[in-house]
Amino acid sequence: QVQLVESGGGLVQTGGSLRLSCAASGGTFSNYAMGWFRQAPGKEREFVAVISSSGGSLNYADSVKGRFTISRDNAKNTVALQMNSLKPEDTAVYYCAAGSSLYWTLRGTVGYWGQGTQVTVSS
């Protein structure tokens, strides 16, 4: 059993930045690929970013490339999403997820989800 707890969401103006954090417990964090997903009002949940268990491989949705950065600290059992140059279309509930591999995690086939944290970008 793995528990994921997110923090860092909030309200920010267009062009601003937020840093989301996800803290994991109850499992061996370094064994999991970690991902971020988001769901905007009236939309399907979509992939945002993923990082391999070692941190050696990363992948991003085209919509956030160059603006968002995923990272992890296996010593602290955390994964972060640095969100820069935010746009109103980034407004969504952001979810942290843990999966068995980068490949499966980026597709949303994961074992564990966080509770979600709201990110609102005002225009």
Tab-separated table of N, CA and C in Angstrom:
chain	number	residue	atom	x	y	z
A	1	GLN	N	0.837	-1.187	0.000
A	1	GLN	CA	0.000	0.000	0.000
A	1	GLN	C	0.879	1.248	0.000
A	2	VAL	N	0.570	2.148	-0.905
A	2	VAL	CA	1.291	3.399	-1.027
A	2	VAL	C	0.308	4.544	-0.873
A	3	GLN	N	0.687	5.522	-0.087
A	3	GLN	CA	-0.101	6.731	0.063
A	3	GLN	C	0.652	7.907	-0.543
A	4	LEU	N	-0.068	8.723	-1.279
A	4	LEU	CA	0.508	9.882	-1.937
A	4	LEU	C	-0.227	11.124	-1.466
A	5	VAL	N	0.502	12.096	-0.985
A	5	VAL	CA	-0.075	13.325	-0.459
A	5	VAL	C	0.540	14.504	-1.184
A	6	GLU	N	-0.317	15.311	-1.788
A	6	GLU	CA	0.122	16.431	-2.600
A	6	GLU	C	0.023	17.743	-1.847
A	7	SER	N	0.820	18.691	-2.280
A	7	SER	CA	0.769	20.039	-1.745
A	7	SER	C	1.274	21.004	-2.806
A	8	GLY	N	1.008	22.272	-2.604
A	8	GLY	CA	1.551	23.306	-3.464
A	8	GLY	C	0.582	23.935	-4.437
A	9	GLY	N	-0.621	23.403	-4.540
A	9	GLY	CA	-1.593	23.993	-5.432
A	9	GLY	C	-2.070	25.337	-4.926
A	10	GLY	N	-2.736	26.064	-5.809
A	10	GLY	CA	-3.245	27.363	-5.426
A	10	GLY	C	-3.623	28.191	-6.622
A	11	LEU	N	-3.755	29.469	-6.379
A	11	LEU	CA	-4.145	30.441	-7.392
A	11	LEU	C	-2.931	31.252	-7.814
A	12	VAL	N	-2.746	31.374	-9.113
A	12	VAL	CA	-1.621	32.134	-9.640
A	12	VAL	C	-2.068	32.863	-10.898
A	13	GLN	N	-1.439	33.978	-11.176
A	13	GLN	CA	-1.753	34.733	-12.375
A	13	GLN	C	-1.061	34.144	-13.594
A	14	THR	N	-1.619	34.433	-14.757
A	14	THR	CA	-1.002	34.017	-16.010
A	14	THR	C	0.461	34.452	-16.047
A	15	GLY	N	1.327	33.521	-16.434
A	15	GLY	CA	2.753	33.795	-16.479
A	15	GLY	C	3.492	33.475	-15.199
A	16	GLY	N	2.769	33.181	-14.157
A	16	GLY	CA	3.384	32.879	-12.880
A	16	GLY	C	3.829	31.441	-12.768
A	17	SER	N	4.281	31.089	-11.574
A	17	SER	CA	4.827	29.763	-11.325
A	17	SER	C	4.254	29.157	-10.061
A	18	LEU	N	4.183	27.853	-10.055
A	18	LEU	CA	3.852	27.078	-8.873
A	18	LEU	C	4.722	25.837	-8.862
A	19	ARG	N	4.968	25.346	-7.676
A	19	ARG	CA	5.694	24.091	-7.522
A	19	ARG	C	4.825	23.139	-6.718
A	20	LEU	N	4.423	22.054	-7.351
A	20	LEU	CA	3.660	21.022	-6.685
A	20	LEU	C	4.598	19.967	-6.126
A	21	SER	N	4.218	19.413	-5.005
A	21	SER	CA	5.011	18.365	-4.395
A	21	SER	C	4.104	17.200	-4.022
A	22	CYS	N	4.638	16.009	-4.113
A	22	CYS	CA	3.925	14.797	-3.757
A	22	CYS	C	4.823	13.970	-2.856
A	23	ALA	N	4.347	13.686	-1.663
A	23	ALA	CA	5.093	12.893	-0.707
A	23	ALA	C	4.504	11.489	-0.640
A	24	ALA	N	5.359	10.496	-0.749
A	24	ALA	CA	4.934	9.101	-0.754
A	24	ALA	C	5.308	8.420	0.547
A	25	SER	N	4.450	7.496	0.952
A	25	SER	CA	4.728	6.685	2.124
A	25	SER	C	4.094	5.314	1.943
A	26	GLY	N	4.550	4.350	2.722
A	26	GLY	CA	3.950	3.025	2.708
A	26	GLY	C	4.520	2.057	1.687
A	27	GLY	N	5.511	2.463	0.949
A	27	GLY	CA	6.133	1.612	-0.044
A	27	GLY	C	7.578	2.015	-0.270
A	28	THR	N	8.208	1.330	-1.185
A	28	THR	CA	9.577	1.670	-1.552
A	28	THR	C	9.521	2.657	-2.705
A	29	PHE	N	9.667	3.922	-2.370
A	29	PHE	CA	9.465	4.992	-3.341
A	29	PHE	C	10.348	4.825	-4.566
A	30	SER	N	11.586	4.422	-4.347
A	30	SER	CA	12.536	4.335	-5.446
A	30	SER	C	12.200	3.237	-6.444
A	31	ASN	N	11.235	2.379	-6.149
A	31	ASN	CA	10.813	1.337	-7.077
A	31	ASN	C	9.781	1.814	-8.092
A	32	TYR	N	9.220	2.984	-7.881
A	32	TYR	CA	8.089	3.434	-8.687
A	32	TYR	C	8.460	4.535	-9.658
A	33	ALA	N	7.949	4.407	-10.867
A	33	ALA	CA	7.861	5.571	-11.730
A	33	ALA	C	6.777	6.482	-11.165
A	34	MET	N	6.974	7.778	-11.299
A	34	MET	CA	6.030	8.743	-10.756
A	34	MET	C	5.545	9.667	-11.856
A	35	GLY	N	4.271	9.967	-11.806
A	35	GLY	CA	3.689	10.812	-12.829
A	35	GLY	C	2.783	11.875	-12.257
A	36	TRP	N	2.549	12.884	-13.075
A	36	TRP	CA	1.563	13.914	-12.791
A	36	TRP	C	0.523	13.917	-13.900
A	37	PHE	N	-0.729	14.024	-13.500
A	37	PHE	CA	-1.861	14.107	-14.408
A	37	PHE	C	-2.725	15.278	-13.989
A	38	ARG	N	-3.591	15.702	-14.881
A	38	ARG	CA	-4.494	16.786	-14.527
A	38	ARG	C	-5.849	16.568	-15.176
A	39	GLN	N	-6.847	17.162	-14.560
A	39	GLN	CA	-8.196	17.084	-15.078
A	39	GLN	C	-8.843	18.452	-14.938
A	40	ALA	N	-9.150	19.041	-16.069
A	40	ALA	CA	-9.817	20.329	-16.105
A	40	ALA	C	-11.327	20.120	-16.072
A	41	PRO	N	-12.084	21.137	-15.691
A	41	PRO	CA	-13.544	21.004	-15.657
A	41	PRO	C	-14.105	20.569	-16.999
A	42	GLY	N	-14.913	19.529	-16.987
A	42	GLY	CA	-15.534	19.030	-18.199
A	42	GLY	C	-14.621	18.268	-19.124
A	43	LYS	N	-13.400	18.008	-18.713
A	43	LYS	CA	-12.423	17.327	-19.556
A	43	LYS	C	-12.006	15.993	-18.957
A	44	GLU	N	-11.446	15.156	-19.812
A	44	GLU	CA	-10.871	13.900	-19.348
A	44	GLU	C	-9.546	14.160	-18.654
A	45	ARG	N	-9.196	13.272	-17.760
A	45	ARG	CA	-7.886	13.333	-17.142
A	45	ARG	C	-6.818	13.153	-18.207
A	46	GLU	N	-5.761	13.948	-18.133
A	46	GLU	CA	-4.710	13.868	-19.125
A	46	GLU	C	-3.337	13.783	-18.478
A	47	PHE	N	-2.457	13.145	-19.189
A	47	PHE	CA	-1.076	13.012	-18.773
A	47	PHE	C	-0.366	14.355	-18.840
A	48	VAL	N	0.482	14.611	-17.853
A	48	VAL	CA	1.277	15.831	-17.819
A	48	VAL	C	2.769	15.531	-17.897
A	49	ALA	N	3.264	14.708	-16.994
A	49	ALA	CA	4.696	14.426	-16.932
A	49	ALA	C	4.927	13.126	-16.187
A	50	VAL	N	6.057	12.484	-16.471
A	50	VAL	CA	6.415	11.250	-15.795
A	50	VAL	C	7.922	11.180	-15.643
A	51	ILE	N	8.364	10.516	-14.599
A	51	ILE	CA	9.778	10.316	-14.352
A	51	ILE	C	9.989	8.874	-13.929
A	52	SER	N	11.061	8.271	-14.405
A	52	SER	CA	11.345	6.885	-14.082
A	52	SER	C	11.753	6.745	-12.624
A	53	SER	N	11.804	5.511	-12.165
A	53	SER	CA	12.102	5.261	-10.761
A	53	SER	C	13.457	5.812	-10.337
A	54	SER	N	14.418	5.760	-11.223
A	54	SER	CA	15.750	6.268	-10.924
A	54	SER	C	15.886	7.760	-11.161
A	55	GLY	N	14.930	8.341	-11.850
A	55	GLY	CA	15.030	9.729	-12.256
A	55	GLY	C	15.774	9.932	-13.553
A	56	GLY	N	16.199	8.855	-14.188
A	56	GLY	CA	17.014	8.959	-15.375
A	56	GLY	C	16.270	9.224	-16.665
A	57	SER	N	14.971	8.989	-16.679
A	57	SER	CA	14.168	9.207	-17.876
A	57	SER	C	12.950	10.041	-17.526
A	58	LEU	N	12.598	10.949	-18.418
A	58	LEU	CA	11.455	11.828	-18.218
A	58	LEU	C	10.678	11.970	-19.511
A	59	ASN	N	9.398	12.272	-19.368
A	59	ASN	CA	8.571	12.516	-20.528
A	59	ASN	C	7.490	13.520	-20.155
A	60	TYR	N	7.142	14.378	-21.115
A	60	TYR	CA	6.158	15.424	-20.887
A	60	TYR	C	5.112	15.443	-21.981
A	61	ALA	N	3.927	15.869	-21.609
A	61	ALA	CA	2.925	16.164	-22.616
A	61	ALA	C	3.385	17.354	-23.447
A	62	ASP	N	3.026	17.346	-24.720
A	62	ASP	CA	3.441	18.441	-25.597
A	62	ASP	C	2.971	19.796	-25.079
A	63	SER	N	1.833	19.819	-24.430
A	63	SER	CA	1.253	21.070	-23.971
A	63	SER	C	2.052	21.747	-22.865
A	64	VAL	N	2.928	21.000	-22.202
A	64	VAL	CA	3.683	21.573	-21.090
A	64	VAL	C	5.186	21.557	-21.313
A	65	LYS	N	5.650	20.993	-22.401
A	65	LYS	CA	7.083	20.939	-22.664
A	65	LYS	C	7.680	22.336	-22.697
A	66	GLY	N	8.801	22.473	-22.035
A	66	GLY	CA	9.466	23.758	-21.969
A	66	GLY	C	8.984	24.651	-20.850
A	67	ARG	N	7.874	24.293	-20.226
A	67	ARG	CA	7.320	25.091	-19.138
A	67	ARG	C	7.314	24.358	-17.805
A	68	PHE	N	7.071	23.055	-17.843
A	68	PHE	CA	6.990	22.254	-16.625
A	68	PHE	C	8.218	21.363	-16.519
A	69	THR	N	8.619	21.091	-15.289
A	69	THR	CA	9.728	20.189	-15.026
A	69	THR	C	9.356	19.237	-13.901
A	70	ILE	N	9.488	17.953	-14.160
A	70	ILE	CA	9.259	16.954	-13.126
A	70	ILE	C	10.605	16.535	-12.548
A	71	SER	N	10.629	16.300	-11.258
A	71	SER	CA	11.843	15.855	-10.595
A	71	SER	C	11.470	14.978	-9.414
A	72	ARG	N	12.432	14.245	-8.908
A	72	ARG	CA	12.175	13.429	-7.735
A	72	ARG	C	13.389	13.425	-6.834
A	73	ASP	N	13.128	13.203	-5.569
A	73	ASP	CA	14.172	13.076	-4.570
A	73	ASP	C	13.903	11.774	-3.836
A	74	ASN	N	14.594	10.730	-4.235
A	74	ASN	CA	14.334	9.417	-3.651
A	74	ASN	C	14.736	9.334	-2.185
A	75	ALA	N	15.653	10.189	-1.774
A	75	ALA	CA	16.035	10.221	-0.368
A	75	ALA	C	14.928	10.784	0.507
A	76	LYS	N	14.083	11.645	-0.066
A	76	LYS	CA	12.984	12.256	0.673
A	76	LYS	C	11.621	11.688	0.297
A	77	ASN	N	11.594	10.734	-0.618
A	77	ASN	CA	10.343	10.117	-1.071
A	77	ASN	C	9.362	11.152	-1.608
A	78	THR	N	9.865	12.042	-2.430
A	78	THR	CA	9.026	13.086	-2.990
A	78	THR	C	9.237	13.208	-4.494
A	79	VAL	N	8.203	13.666	-5.153
A	79	VAL	CA	8.273	14.034	-6.553
A	79	VAL	C	7.658	15.421	-6.678
A	80	ALA	N	8.239	16.242	-7.529
A	80	ALA	CA	7.792	17.614	-7.677
A	80	ALA	C	7.460	17.912	-9.125
A	81	LEU	N	6.614	18.899	-9.303
A	81	LEU	CA	6.306	19.425	-10.624
A	81	LEU	C	6.459	20.936	-10.560
A	82	GLN	N	7.514	21.429	-11.164
A	82	GLN	CA	7.727	22.862	-11.264
A	82	GLN	C	6.981	23.372	-12.484
A	83	MET	N	6.078	24.297	-12.268
A	83	MET	CA	5.195	24.798	-13.314
A	83	MET	C	5.500	26.274	-13.530
A	84	ASN	N	6.062	26.589	-14.675
A	84	ASN	CA	6.407	27.959	-15.018
A	84	ASN	C	5.576	28.429	-16.203
A	85	SER	N	5.555	29.732	-16.386
A	85	SER	CA	4.828	30.337	-17.505
A	85	SER	C	3.410	29.808	-17.603
A	86	LEU	N	2.730	29.810	-16.494
A	86	LEU	CA	1.407	29.206	-16.429
A	86	LEU	C	0.393	29.964	-17.268
A	87	LYS	N	-0.518	29.199	-17.833
A	87	LYS	CA	-1.574	29.711	-18.688
A	87	LYS	C	-2.926	29.334	-18.106
A	88	PRO	N	-3.975	30.065	-18.447
A	88	PRO	CA	-5.303	29.691	-17.954
A	88	PRO	C	-5.680	28.255	-18.297
A	89	GLU	N	-5.239	27.752	-19.435
A	89	GLU	CA	-5.559	26.391	-19.816
A	89	GLU	C	-4.860	25.344	-18.960
A	90	ASP	N	-3.936	25.767	-18.108
A	90	ASP	CA	-3.330	24.858	-17.146
A	90	ASP	C	-4.210	24.645	-15.917
A	91	THR	N	-5.274	25.407	-15.805
A	91	THR	CA	-6.174	25.271	-14.671
A	91	THR	C	-6.780	23.874	-14.645
A	92	ALA	N	-6.603	23.188	-13.540
A	92	ALA	CA	-7.068	21.811	-13.412
A	92	ALA	C	-6.786	21.321	-12.005
A	93	VAL	N	-7.348	20.170	-11.697
A	93	VAL	CA	-6.925	19.426	-10.525
A	93	VAL	C	-5.753	18.555	-10.954
A	94	TYR	N	-4.660	18.662	-10.241
A	94	TYR	CA	-3.450	17.920	-10.556
A	94	TYR	C	-3.298	16.750	-9.606
A	95	TYR	N	-3.008	15.585	-10.180
A	95	TYR	CA	-2.897	14.351	-9.423
A	95	TYR	C	-1.500	13.760	-9.553
A	96	CYS	N	-0.986	13.310	-8.462
A	96	CYS	CA	0.247	12.552	-8.422
A	96	CYS	C	-0.085	11.065	-8.522
A	97	ALA	N	0.755	10.297	-9.202
A	97	ALA	CA	0.509	8.873	-9.374
A	97	ALA	C	1.814	8.095	-9.320
A	98	ALA	N	1.721	6.848	-8.870
A	98	ALA	CA	2.863	5.945	-8.809
A	98	ALA	C	2.559	4.704	-9.624
A	99	GLY	N	3.488	4.319	-10.492
A	99	GLY	CA	3.302	3.170	-11.352
A	99	GLY	C	4.523	2.291	-11.426
A	100	SER	N	4.379	1.173	-12.111
A	100	SER	CA	5.438	0.170	-12.153
A	100	SER	C	6.545	0.503	-13.140
A	101	SER	N	6.260	1.351	-14.108
A	101	SER	CA	7.256	1.729	-15.094
A	101	SER	C	6.878	3.062	-15.700
A	102	LEU	N	7.832	3.702	-16.327
A	102	LEU	CA	7.541	4.953	-17.015
A	102	LEU	C	6.505	4.728	-18.111
A	103	TYR	N	6.665	3.648	-18.859
A	103	TYR	CA	5.764	3.360	-19.971
A	103	TYR	C	4.313	3.271	-19.511
A	104	TRP	N	4.070	2.476	-18.490
A	104	TRP	CA	2.692	2.319	-18.025
A	104	TRP	C	2.188	3.553	-17.301
A	105	THR	N	3.058	4.221	-16.585
A	105	THR	CA	2.627	5.378	-15.810
A	105	THR	C	2.177	6.518	-16.712
A	106	LEU	N	2.897	6.770	-17.791
A	106	LEU	CA	2.502	7.870	-18.667
A	106	LEU	C	1.173	7.602	-19.347
A	107	ARG	N	0.757	6.357	-19.416
A	107	ARG	CA	-0.533	5.991	-19.984
A	107	ARG	C	-1.642	5.967	-18.943
A	108	GLY	N	-1.298	6.264	-17.712
A	108	GLY	CA	-2.290	6.296	-16.652
A	108	GLY	C	-2.578	4.960	-16.015
A	109	THR	N	-1.837	3.932	-16.418
A	109	THR	CA	-1.992	2.616	-15.818
A	109	THR	C	-1.081	2.557	-14.599
A	110	VAL	N	-1.611	3.001	-13.492
A	110	VAL	CA	-0.825	3.155	-12.275
A	110	VAL	C	-1.508	2.451	-11.119
A	111	GLY	N	-0.732	2.199	-10.097
A	111	GLY	CA	-1.274	1.526	-8.937
A	111	GLY	C	-1.853	2.448	-7.892
A	112	TYR	N	-1.374	3.695	-7.860
A	112	TYR	CA	-1.739	4.588	-6.771
A	112	TYR	C	-1.907	6.007	-7.270
A	113	TRP	N	-2.871	6.690	-6.667
A	113	TRP	CA	-3.158	8.088	-6.977
A	113	TRP	C	-3.175	8.919	-5.716
A	114	GLY	N	-2.755	10.158	-5.853
A	114	GLY	CA	-2.939	11.116	-4.789
A	114	GLY	C	-4.346	11.669	-4.793
A	115	GLN	N	-4.623	12.555	-3.861
A	115	GLN	CA	-5.972	13.086	-3.694
A	115	GLN	C	-6.308	14.193	-4.681
A	116	GLY	N	-5.312	14.756	-5.306
A	116	GLY	CA	-5.506	15.864	-6.214
A	116	GLY	C	-5.368	17.198	-5.515
A	117	THR	N	-4.795	18.157	-6.220
A	117	THR	CA	-4.669	19.509	-5.705
A	117	THR	C	-5.039	20.496	-6.800
A	118	GLN	N	-5.792	21.500	-6.429
A	118	GLN	CA	-6.320	22.448	-7.405
A	118	GLN	C	-5.277	23.483	-7.789
A	119	VAL	N	-5.112	23.669	-9.081
A	119	VAL	CA	-4.297	24.743	-9.624
A	119	VAL	C	-5.201	25.624	-10.470
A	120	THR	N	-5.256	26.891	-10.142
A	120	THR	CA	-6.076	27.835	-10.876
A	120	THR	C	-5.196	28.966	-11.381
A	121	VAL	N	-5.238	29.189	-12.684
A	121	VAL	CA	-4.459	30.244	-13.311
A	121	VAL	C	-5.429	31.300	-13.813
A	122	SER	N	-5.338	32.467	-13.260
A	122	SER	CA	-6.248	33.544	-13.613
A	122	SER	C	-5.731	34.310	-14.813
A	123	SER	N	-6.648	34.800	-15.609
A	123	SER	CA	-6.308	35.567	-16.794
A	123	SER	C	-6.601	37.047	-16.639
